Amino acid sequence: MTQHQQNTSTTGETTRRQATEEAKRTAAEAGRQVKETTKSVVEQASGQAKSTLESQKDEAASQLHGVAKALRQTSDRLREQDQGMIAGAGSQAADQLDKLSGYLQEQDVGDLLHDAEDFARRQPELFIGGAFTVGLLAARFLKSSAPEPNYRTRPMPSRSRPGARAGYGAERPYTTPTQPEYSYRGDRR
């Protein structure tokens, strides 16, 4: 092999190595950018989900407080009507709802999830039963809060009344079908 051929071979090998290294650097940079973009998107989605959960948590706490207030008022009325035993139970329930409302307001979503996981590990049967009950109550609430269909009902005309109009189920005389004005080919008959 001549000196010229060795130089050409070495130059080609060097160029290939440089191109390979450049391709590796470009791929590594692209991978880093994809990771950063993915991380950013996940963080943004996570932040939005957490924000939504926080607002729903605050709304639930507010509603629980409202239920506790209404229950306390009902208990007071029952106490005025000498229904002390029922009023006492209502007051205790209102106190528990207020505690739960305060707990929800004080904790962030992450802490609530952590507490729920701990409870589920310690008392799985109670957790599953509670989740089932909450699901049933939520389904019942959603079903009852859905708007009722607006069907207009009319009484069906009766055949026994004189002058009643024909409606569903009314007897109609049998007639034979009439001939169509047009044939299937589209020309007039």
Coordinates of C-alpha atoms in Angstrom, one line a residue:
M1 CA 0.0 0.0 0.0
T2 CA 1.4 3.4 -1.0
Q3 CA 1.7 6.4 1.2
H4 CA -1.1 8.1 -0.7
Q5 CA -3.5 5.1 -0.2
Q6 CA -2.7 5.0 3.5
N7 CA -3.4 8.8 3.9
T8 CA -6.7 8.4 2.0
S9 CA -7.7 5.4 4.1
T10 CA -6.8 7.3 7.3
T11 CA -8.7 10.4 6.2
G12 CA -11.8 8.3 5.3
E13 CA -11.6 6.5 8.6
T14 CA -11.3 9.8 10.5
T15 CA -14.2 11.3 8.6
R16 CA -16.4 8.3 9.4
R17 CA -15.5 8.5 13.1
Q18 CA -16.2 12.2 13.2
A19 CA -19.6 11.7 11.5
T20 CA -20.4 8.9 13.9
E21 CA -19.5 11.1 16.9
E22 CA -21.5 14.0 15.5
A23 CA -24.5 11.7 15.0
K24 CA -24.2 10.4 18.6
R25 CA -24.0 14.0 19.9
T26 CA -27.1 15.0 17.9
A27 CA -29.0 11.9 19.0
A28 CA -28.1 12.6 22.7
E29 CA -29.1 16.2 22.4
A30 CA -32.4 15.2 20.8
G31 CA -33.0 12.7 23.5
R32 CA -32.3 15.3 26.2
Q33 CA -34.7 17.7 24.6
V34 CA -37.4 15.0 24.4
K35 CA -36.9 14.2 28.1
E36 CA -37.1 17.9 29.0
T37 CA -40.2 18.5 26.9
T38 CA -41.9 15.4 28.3
K39 CA -41.0 16.3 31.9
S40 CA -42.4 19.8 31.3
V41 CA -45.7 18.5 29.8
V42 CA -46.1 16.0 32.7
E43 CA -45.4 18.7 35.3
Q44 CA -47.9 21.0 33.6
A45 CA -50.6 18.3 33.4
S46 CA -49.9 17.3 37.0
G47 CA -50.2 20.9 38.1
Q48 CA -53.5 21.4 36.4
A49 CA -54.9 18.1 37.8
K50 CA -53.8 19.1 41.3
S51 CA -55.3 22.5 40.9
T52 CA -58.6 20.9 39.8
L53 CA -58.5 18.5 42.7
E54 CA -57.8 21.3 45.2
S55 CA -60.8 23.3 44.0
Q56 CA -63.0 20.2 44.1
K57 CA -61.7 19.4 47.6
D58 CA -62.5 22.9 48.8
E59 CA -66.0 22.7 47.3
A60 CA -66.6 19.4 49.0
A61 CA -65.4 20.9 52.3
S62 CA -67.8 23.9 51.8
Q63 CA -70.7 21.6 51.1
L64 CA -70.0 19.4 54.1
H65 CA -70.0 22.5 56.2
G66 CA -73.3 23.5 54.8
V67 CA -74.8 20.1 55.5
A68 CA -73.5 20.2 59.1
K69 CA -75.1 23.7 59.5
A70 CA -78.4 22.4 58.2
L71 CA -78.2 19.3 60.4
R72 CA -77.5 21.5 63.4
Q73 CA -80.5 23.7 62.7
T74 CA -82.7 20.6 62.4
S75 CA -81.3 19.3 65.7
D76 CA -82.2 22.6 67.4
R77 CA -85.7 22.4 66.1
L78 CA -86.1 18.9 67.3
R79 CA -84.8 19.9 70.7
E80 CA -87.5 22.6 70.8
Q81 CA -90.0 19.9 70.1
D82 CA -88.8 17.7 73.0
Q83 CA -87.0 15.2 70.7
G84 CA -83.8 15.4 72.7
M85 CA -82.5 12.0 71.8
I86 CA -82.8 12.5 68.0
A87 CA -81.5 16.0 68.4
G88 CA -78.4 14.8 70.2
A89 CA -77.6 12.3 67.5
G90 CA -78.1 15.0 64.9
S91 CA -75.8 17.4 66.8
Q92 CA -73.1 14.7 67.0
A93 CA -73.4 14.0 63.3
A94 CA -73.1 17.7 62.6
D95 CA -70.0 17.9 64.8
Q96 CA -68.4 15.0 62.8
L97 CA -69.2 16.7 59.5
D98 CA -67.6 19.9 60.7
K99 CA -64.5 18.0 61.7
L100 CA -64.3 16.3 58.3
S101 CA -64.9 19.7 56.6
G102 CA -62.1 21.3 58.6
Y103 CA -59.8 18.3 57.9
L104 CA -60.4 18.7 54.1
Q105 CA -59.7 22.4 54.2
E106 CA -56.5 22.0 56.1
Q107 CA -54.9 19.1 54.1
D108 CA -53.6 19.3 50.6
V109 CA -54.5 16.7 48.0
G110 CA -51.2 14.8 48.4
D111 CA -51.8 14.4 52.1
L112 CA -55.4 13.3 51.6
L113 CA -54.2 10.6 49.1
H114 CA -51.5 9.4 51.5
D115 CA -54.0 9.2 54.4
A116 CA -56.4 7.3 52.2
E117 CA -53.7 4.8 51.2
D118 CA -52.7 4.3 54.8
F119 CA -56.3 3.7 55.8
A120 CA -56.8 1.3 52.9
R121 CA -53.8 -0.7 54.0
R122 CA -54.9 -0.8 57.6
Q123 CA -58.6 -1.5 57.0
P124 CA -59.1 -2.8 53.5
E125 CA -62.6 -4.2 54.0
L126 CA -63.8 -1.0 55.6
F127 CA -62.1 1.0 52.8
I128 CA -63.7 -1.1 50.0
G129 CA -67.1 -1.0 51.7
G130 CA -66.8 2.8 52.1
A131 CA -65.8 3.2 48.5
F132 CA -68.7 1.1 47.4
T133 CA -71.1 3.2 49.5
V134 CA -69.7 6.5 48.2
G135 CA -70.1 5.1 44.7
L136 CA -73.7 4.2 45.3
L137 CA -74.4 7.6 46.9
A138 CA -72.7 9.4 44.0
A139 CA -74.7 7.5 41.4
R140 CA -77.9 8.2 43.3
F141 CA -77.1 11.9 43.5
L142 CA -76.2 12.1 39.8
K143 CA -79.4 10.2 38.9
S144 CA -81.6 12.4 41.1
S145 CA -80.0 15.7 39.9
A146 CA -80.3 14.9 36.2
P147 CA -83.1 16.9 34.5
E148 CA -86.2 14.9 33.9
P149 CA -87.2 14.4 30.3
N150 CA -89.9 16.8 29.2
Y151 CA -92.5 14.4 27.8
R152 CA -95.9 15.8 27.2
T153 CA -98.5 13.3 28.0
R154 CA -101.9 13.4 26.5
P155 CA -104.7 11.1 27.3
M156 CA -105.4 8.6 24.5
P157 CA -108.7 9.0 22.8
S158 CA -111.2 6.5 23.8
R159 CA -113.3 4.6 21.3
S160 CA -116.2 4.6 23.7
R161 CA -116.7 8.3 23.6
P162 CA -118.7 9.7 20.7
G163 CA -116.7 11.9 18.5
A164 CA -113.3 10.7 19.7
R165 CA -110.5 11.1 17.2
A166 CA -108.6 8.2 15.9
G167 CA -105.3 7.5 17.7
Y168 CA -103.0 4.7 18.5
G169 CA -105.0 1.5 18.6
A170 CA -108.1 3.0 17.0
E171 CA -109.8 0.9 14.4
R172 CA -109.3 2.0 10.8
P173 CA -111.0 0.7 7.8
Y174 CA -108.9 -1.5 5.5
T175 CA -108.0 0.1 2.2
T176 CA -106.0 -1.2 -0.7
P177 CA -102.8 0.4 -1.7
T178 CA -103.0 3.0 -4.4
Q179 CA -101.0 3.0 -7.6
P180 CA -97.9 5.2 -7.5
E181 CA -97.9 8.2 -9.8
Y182 CA -94.5 7.3 -11.1
S183 CA -93.1 3.9 -12.1
Y184 CA -89.7 2.7 -11.0
R185 CA -88.0 4.0 -14.1
G186 CA -89.1 7.5 -13.3
D187 CA -91.6 8.0 -16.2
R188 CA -95.2 8.9 -15.6
R189 CA -97.9 6.2 -16.0

